[in-house]
Amino acid sequence: MYYILSMTIFKNKDDLFKSISFIKGVGPKLSKYLKNKRIEKINDLLWHFPYSSTDRSNMTTLDKLESGKIQTVKVKVLKYNFPRIRNLPNRVICEDQFGKIDIVFFNSREGYVKAILPINKWVVISGKINFYRNRYQITNPSYITSLDKIDYVKKNIPKYSLTEGLNEKSYRKIIEKVINNLPHLDEWHDSEVLKKFGFRSWNESLLKIHNFENADKVNNIYIRRLALDEILSNLIVLSKNRKKFKKIKKKNKIFTSSLSKIILKNLSFKLTQNQEEIINEINKDLRSDKKMFRILQGDVGSGKTIVSFMTAANVIEVGCQTALMAPTAILAKQHYMLAKKIFDRTNIKIKLLTGKTETKFRKKILEELINGEIDLLVGTHALFQKKIKFKNLGYIIVDEQHKFGVKQRMSFAEKGGKNCDVLLMSATPIPRTMMLTVYGDMDVSRLTEKPKNRLPILTYSKPEKKIDELINIIKKNLSQGNQVFWVCPLIKDSQVLDYSSVNKRFDWLKKKFPKETNILHGELKQNKKDIILENFLKKKTKILVSTTVIEVGVDFPDANLIIIENANKFGLAQLHQLRGRVGRGHKQGKCILLFKDNLSNNSVQRIKILKRSSDGFFIAEEDMKMRGFGDIIGYQQSGEKFFKIADPVSHSDLFDYAENYIKKIENENLDRFDFLIKLHDKAEIIYSKND
Ligand code: ADP
Ligand code: MG
């Protein structure tokens, strides 16, 4: 191993992508702590901005100490006081010409204390001042240095959010090495862009932010510059991918829709006009000689599944196979059952493959896939294991795609080869303004019309102190043959967060409804979760206390009441998703939101929106205005954060600008942005297959 940063400067800008363990002084232990903060490469350090700063610049004499303040003093070491009793701290008495102060060390070795504070030596010490038993003291001071290093301490020092095992001093050693030695990068922006926004270079911007200059304003030019960088890197990658997809030629699928016409006759309802339009749109893609890569966005309950089956029928008609993938086994099974019903009067062969499929059935399925007997395979991500080979896969459909994250989206595009069309479906409406940012690589269909007979879900709010009233409401619902979801934000009670937990609520409800109540949350094993949901579906249990894991598109026809505790904790879009779990059958769906007593204006506003509207696209738009973008896509659940710096609400002008700009430069050579794309970790989502 060699240490790149033992030198004064990066040898090479690509060193930024090396592991942090290449920084001198970062050993395995520190690496582990940094990893907890998702810092693994040197580059990751750059995007971890300070949130505040500590002013250690004012030197104080010992007659002007103020308890509770962080102060910096210049003192002479006078005397040691090392108690012989365990657990008592070591003390060092120091003085200047105006007074005395105790420097106190817990869990310290004498040798160490003597080495950093030699008797009679003048030192600079910085830390929080306490007043204890009539004496001023500093306990475990943040800094002790010799006088010649006074400038290192006597200043405004940026404050980073640090985890256990990392203190300011050790983090500073690392971050300062990196920030003060940033490699020079060639400017990727045109000079007009820099001028228009008043931006400075990449180096200067990062340096200013890490020195916490102007950092109180999200909208200072330094942050804005890095935000525009990030937005552009995202748009460029999506645009590159889009161009690549558009070049992929495939064998066009020519069909007469004879099969899908049979399905249509089997349906108990009439398609909405919007569903018909989208089916036509997809059919056009299937018929064309370009590979389809399309996302179908539609609110919960808007009827996306049937759209996918109608178009799958056409693919099957021309002799190709279709794979339909869902994020959970229970949803896969539901799709499978529905497909069996819908394709009933055809001779289409349908199979289900999930992680639970027994080996002997699995073996048979693998055979039937490779020899082309199976036309439609429904399943979980088990569908895309390497061993699973199709004879002639022509169509991949991925339901609830947002559960799978951005990178996996690319992998779906690659699966099946060039002749395979791809349709992703998502029930998370993205505000129109963010469409290009999120789905700029795909063609987008929006299903906005709801089936006509659908009753909007009635939404009520209730203060938590009236929670007992819900018992009667539940009783009444159960007596009518209905089922109930009860959602809480936490699994276990927390000492830090004042939210309700499923464990506690389950105990409470079980006393009142001992046979009917069950519990579900994300920490349970998948097969356990599946059993619980099956039992609920079969109506063996009637009340399900759950975290948000019930969000995903399963149909429970008799569930018509959902109660959501601490409704404030959830975003509007998420509340809308959750209430979409009920009222999917013929019954009127109801949603009760529980709130703490004193509602802020903001909360009142939020409830109003939910009560007034059942339009997921509108709600997403409003949600973004109120809470920002992070929660909307739901990627956070898959552990990915869409933007590190850019914020679609406060940087909306930059988003607008970037979208127009990308359209203008799309067809130029964009190599100058290559390094930027790497800086923002987007290089790995560039579509690289050339088939
Ligand atoms: P989502 O878009 O959330 O996946 P689904 O496809 O599960 O919605 O459809 C929800 C329910 O609506 C299903 O029971 C489905 O049979 C029904 N449905 C779909 N289209 C229509 C329609 N045009 N008219 C009436 N009911 C419909
Ligand atoms: Mg669905």
CSV table of N, CA, C and O in Angstrom, one decimal, residues 128-179:
chain,number,residue,atom,x,y,z
A,128,LYS,N,-14.8,23.0,25.7
A,128,LYS,CA,-16.0,23.6,26.4
A,128,LYS,C,-15.6,23.8,27.9
A,128,LYS,O,-15.1,23.0,28.6
A,129,ILE,N,-15.9,25.1,28.3
A,129,ILE,CA,-15.6,25.4,29.7
A,129,ILE,C,-16.7,25.0,30.7
A,129,ILE,O,-17.9,25.2,30.4
A,130,ASN,N,-16.4,24.3,31.8
A,130,ASN,CA,-17.3,24.0,32.8
A,130,ASN,C,-16.9,24.7,34.1
A,130,ASN,O,-15.7,25.0,34.3
A,131,PHE,N,-17.8,24.8,35.0
A,131,PHE,CA,-17.5,25.3,36.3
A,131,PHE,C,-17.9,24.2,37.3
A,131,PHE,O,-19.1,23.9,37.4
A,132,TYR,N,-17.0,23.6,38.0
A,132,TYR,CA,-17.3,22.5,38.9
A,132,TYR,C,-16.5,22.6,40.2
A,132,TYR,O,-15.3,22.9,40.2
A,133,ARG,N,-17.3,22.5,41.3
A,133,ARG,CA,-16.7,22.7,42.6
A,133,ARG,C,-15.8,23.9,42.7
A,133,ARG,O,-14.6,23.9,43.1
A,134,ASN,N,-16.4,25.0,42.3
A,134,ASN,CA,-15.7,26.3,42.4
A,134,ASN,C,-14.5,26.5,41.5
A,134,ASN,O,-13.7,27.4,41.7
A,135,ARG,N,-14.3,25.6,40.5
A,135,ARG,CA,-13.1,25.8,39.6
A,135,ARG,C,-13.5,25.7,38.2
A,135,ARG,O,-14.4,24.9,37.9
A,136,TYR,N,-12.9,26.5,37.3
A,136,TYR,CA,-13.1,26.3,35.9
A,136,TYR,C,-12.4,25.1,35.4
A,136,TYR,O,-11.3,24.8,35.9
A,137,GLN,N,-13.0,24.4,34.5
A,137,GLN,CA,-12.2,23.2,33.9
A,137,GLN,C,-12.7,23.0,32.5
A,137,GLN,O,-13.7,23.4,32.0
A,138,ILE,N,-11.8,22.3,31.8
A,138,ILE,CA,-12.1,21.8,30.4
A,138,ILE,C,-12.0,20.3,30.5
A,138,ILE,O,-10.9,19.8,30.9
A,139,THR,N,-13.1,19.5,30.2
A,139,THR,CA,-13.0,18.1,30.2
A,139,THR,C,-12.7,17.5,28.8
A,139,THR,O,-13.4,18.0,27.8
A,140,ASN,N,-11.8,16.6,28.7
A,140,ASN,CA,-11.4,16.0,27.4
A,140,ASN,C,-11.4,17.1,26.3
A,140,ASN,O,-12.2,17.1,25.4
A,141,PRO,N,-10.4,18.0,26.4
A,141,PRO,CA,-10.4,19.1,25.4
A,141,PRO,C,-10.3,18.7,24.0
A,141,PRO,O,-9.7,17.6,23.7
A,142,SER,N,-11.0,19.4,23.1
A,142,SER,CA,-10.9,19.0,21.7
A,142,SER,C,-9.5,19.2,21.1
A,142,SER,O,-9.1,18.4,20.2
A,143,TYR,N,-8.8,20.2,21.5
A,143,TYR,CA,-7.5,20.5,21.0
A,143,TYR,C,-6.5,20.8,22.1
A,143,TYR,O,-6.8,21.6,23.0
A,144,ILE,N,-5.3,20.2,22.0
A,144,ILE,CA,-4.2,20.7,22.8
A,144,ILE,C,-3.0,20.8,21.9
A,144,ILE,O,-2.6,19.7,21.3
A,145,THR,N,-2.4,21.9,21.7
A,145,THR,CA,-1.2,22.0,20.8
A,145,THR,C,-0.2,22.9,21.3
A,145,THR,O,-0.4,23.7,22.2
A,146,SER,N,1.0,22.8,20.7
A,146,SER,CA,2.1,23.7,21.1
A,146,SER,C,1.8,25.1,20.5
A,146,SER,O,1.0,25.2,19.6
A,147,LEU,N,2.5,26.1,21.0
A,147,LEU,CA,2.2,27.5,20.6
A,147,LEU,C,2.5,27.7,19.1
A,147,LEU,O,1.7,28.4,18.4
A,148,ASP,N,3.4,27.0,18.5
A,148,ASP,CA,3.7,27.2,17.1
A,148,ASP,C,2.6,26.7,16.2
A,148,ASP,O,2.6,27.0,15.0
A,149,LYS,N,1.7,25.8,16.7
A,149,LYS,CA,0.6,25.3,15.9
A,149,LYS,C,-0.7,26.0,16.2
A,149,LYS,O,-1.8,25.6,15.9
A,150,ILE,N,-0.6,27.2,16.8
A,150,ILE,CA,-1.8,27.9,17.3
A,150,ILE,C,-2.8,28.2,16.1
A,150,ILE,O,-4.0,28.1,16.3
A,151,ASP,N,-2.3,28.4,14.9
A,151,ASP,CA,-3.2,28.7,13.8
A,151,ASP,C,-4.1,27.6,13.4
A,151,ASP,O,-5.1,27.8,12.8
A,152,TYR,N,-3.7,26.4,13.8
A,152,TYR,CA,-4.5,25.2,13.5
A,152,TYR,C,-5.8,25.2,14.3
A,152,TYR,O,-6.8,24.6,13.9
A,153,VAL,N,-5.7,25.8,15.5
A,153,VAL,CA,-6.8,25.7,16.4
A,153,VAL,C,-7.6,27.0,16.5
A,153,VAL,O,-8.8,27.1,16.5
A,154,LYS,N,-6.8,28.1,16.4
A,154,LYS,CA,-7.4,29.5,16.7
A,154,LYS,C,-8.1,29.9,15.4
A,154,LYS,O,-7.6,30.7,14.6
A,155,LYS,N,-9.2,29.3,15.1
A,155,LYS,CA,-10.0,29.7,13.9
A,155,LYS,C,-11.4,29.2,14.0
A,155,LYS,O,-11.8,28.5,14.9
A,156,ASN,N,-12.1,29.5,12.9
A,156,ASN,CA,-13.5,29.0,12.8
A,156,ASN,C,-13.4,27.6,12.2
A,156,ASN,O,-12.9,27.4,11.0
A,157,ILE,N,-13.8,26.5,12.9
A,157,ILE,CA,-13.6,25.2,12.4
A,157,ILE,C,-14.9,24.5,12.0
A,157,ILE,O,-15.9,24.5,12.7
A,158,PRO,N,-15.0,24.1,10.7
A,158,PRO,CA,-16.2,23.5,10.2
A,158,PRO,C,-16.6,22.3,11.0
A,158,PRO,O,-15.8,21.5,11.5
A,159,LYS,N,-17.9,22.1,11.2
A,159,LYS,CA,-18.5,21.0,12.0
A,159,LYS,C,-19.2,20.1,11.1
A,159,LYS,O,-20.1,20.4,10.3
A,160,TYR,N,-18.8,18.8,11.1
A,160,TYR,CA,-19.4,17.8,10.3
A,160,TYR,C,-20.3,16.9,11.2
A,160,TYR,O,-20.0,16.7,12.3
A,161,SER,N,-21.3,16.3,10.6
A,161,SER,CA,-22.0,15.3,11.4
A,161,SER,C,-21.2,14.0,11.4
A,161,SER,O,-20.8,13.5,10.4
A,162,LEU,N,-20.8,13.6,12.6
A,162,LEU,CA,-19.9,12.5,12.7
A,162,LEU,C,-20.6,11.4,13.5
A,162,LEU,O,-21.4,11.6,14.3
A,163,THR,N,-20.1,10.2,13.2
A,163,THR,CA,-20.7,9.1,14.0
A,163,THR,C,-19.7,8.7,15.1
A,163,THR,O,-18.6,9.2,15.2
A,164,GLU,N,-20.2,7.7,15.8
A,164,GLU,CA,-19.3,7.2,16.9
A,164,GLU,C,-18.0,6.8,16.4
A,164,GLU,O,-17.9,6.2,15.3
A,165,GLY,N,-17.0,7.0,17.1
A,165,GLY,CA,-15.6,6.6,16.7
A,165,GLY,C,-14.9,7.7,15.9
A,165,GLY,O,-13.7,7.6,15.6
A,166,LEU,N,-15.6,8.7,15.5
A,166,LEU,CA,-15.0,9.8,14.7
A,166,LEU,C,-15.2,11.1,15.5
A,166,LEU,O,-16.3,11.5,15.9
A,167,ASN,N,-14.0,11.8,15.8
A,167,ASN,CA,-14.2,13.1,16.5
A,167,ASN,C,-13.7,14.1,15.5
A,167,ASN,O,-13.1,13.8,14.5
A,168,GLU,N,-14.0,15.4,15.9
A,168,GLU,CA,-13.6,16.5,15.0
A,168,GLU,C,-12.2,16.4,14.6
A,168,GLU,O,-11.8,16.6,13.5
A,169,LYS,N,-11.3,16.2,15.6
A,169,LYS,CA,-9.9,16.2,15.3
A,169,LYS,C,-9.4,15.2,14.3
A,169,LYS,O,-8.7,15.5,13.4
A,170,SER,N,-9.9,14.0,14.5
A,170,SER,CA,-9.5,12.9,13.6
A,170,SER,C,-10.1,13.1,12.2
A,170,SER,O,-9.5,12.9,11.2
A,171,TYR,N,-11.4,13.6,12.2
A,171,TYR,CA,-12.0,13.8,10.9
A,171,TYR,C,-11.3,14.9,10.1
A,171,TYR,O,-11.1,14.9,8.9
A,172,ARG,N,-10.9,16.0,10.9
A,172,ARG,CA,-10.3,17.1,10.3
A,172,ARG,C,-9.0,16.8,9.6
A,172,ARG,O,-8.6,17.3,8.6
A,173,LYS,N,-8.3,15.8,10.3
A,173,LYS,CA,-7.0,15.4,9.7
A,173,LYS,C,-7.2,14.9,8.3
A,173,LYS,O,-6.4,15.0,7.4
A,174,ILE,N,-8.3,14.2,8.1
A,174,ILE,CA,-8.6,13.5,6.8
A,174,ILE,C,-9.1,14.5,5.8
A,174,ILE,O,-8.6,14.7,4.7
A,175,ILE,N,-10.2,15.2,6.2
A,175,ILE,CA,-10.9,16.1,5.3
A,175,ILE,C,-10.0,17.2,4.8
A,175,ILE,O,-10.0,17.6,3.6
A,176,GLU,N,-9.2,17.8,5.7
A,176,GLU,CA,-8.3,18.9,5.3
A,176,GLU,C,-7.3,18.5,4.3
A,176,GLU,O,-7.0,19.2,3.4
A,177,LYS,N,-6.7,17.3,4.5
A,177,LYS,CA,-5.8,16.8,3.5
A,177,LYS,C,-6.4,16.7,2.2
A,177,LYS,O,-5.8,17.1,1.2
A,178,VAL,N,-7.6,16.2,2.1
A,178,VAL,CA,-8.2,16.1,0.8
A,178,VAL,C,-8.6,17.4,0.2
A,178,VAL,O,-8.3,17.7,-0.9
A,179,ILE,N,-9.3,18.2,1.0
A,179,ILE,CA,-9.9,19.5,0.5
A,179,ILE,C,-8.7,20.4,0.1
A,179,ILE,O,-8.8,21.2,-0.9
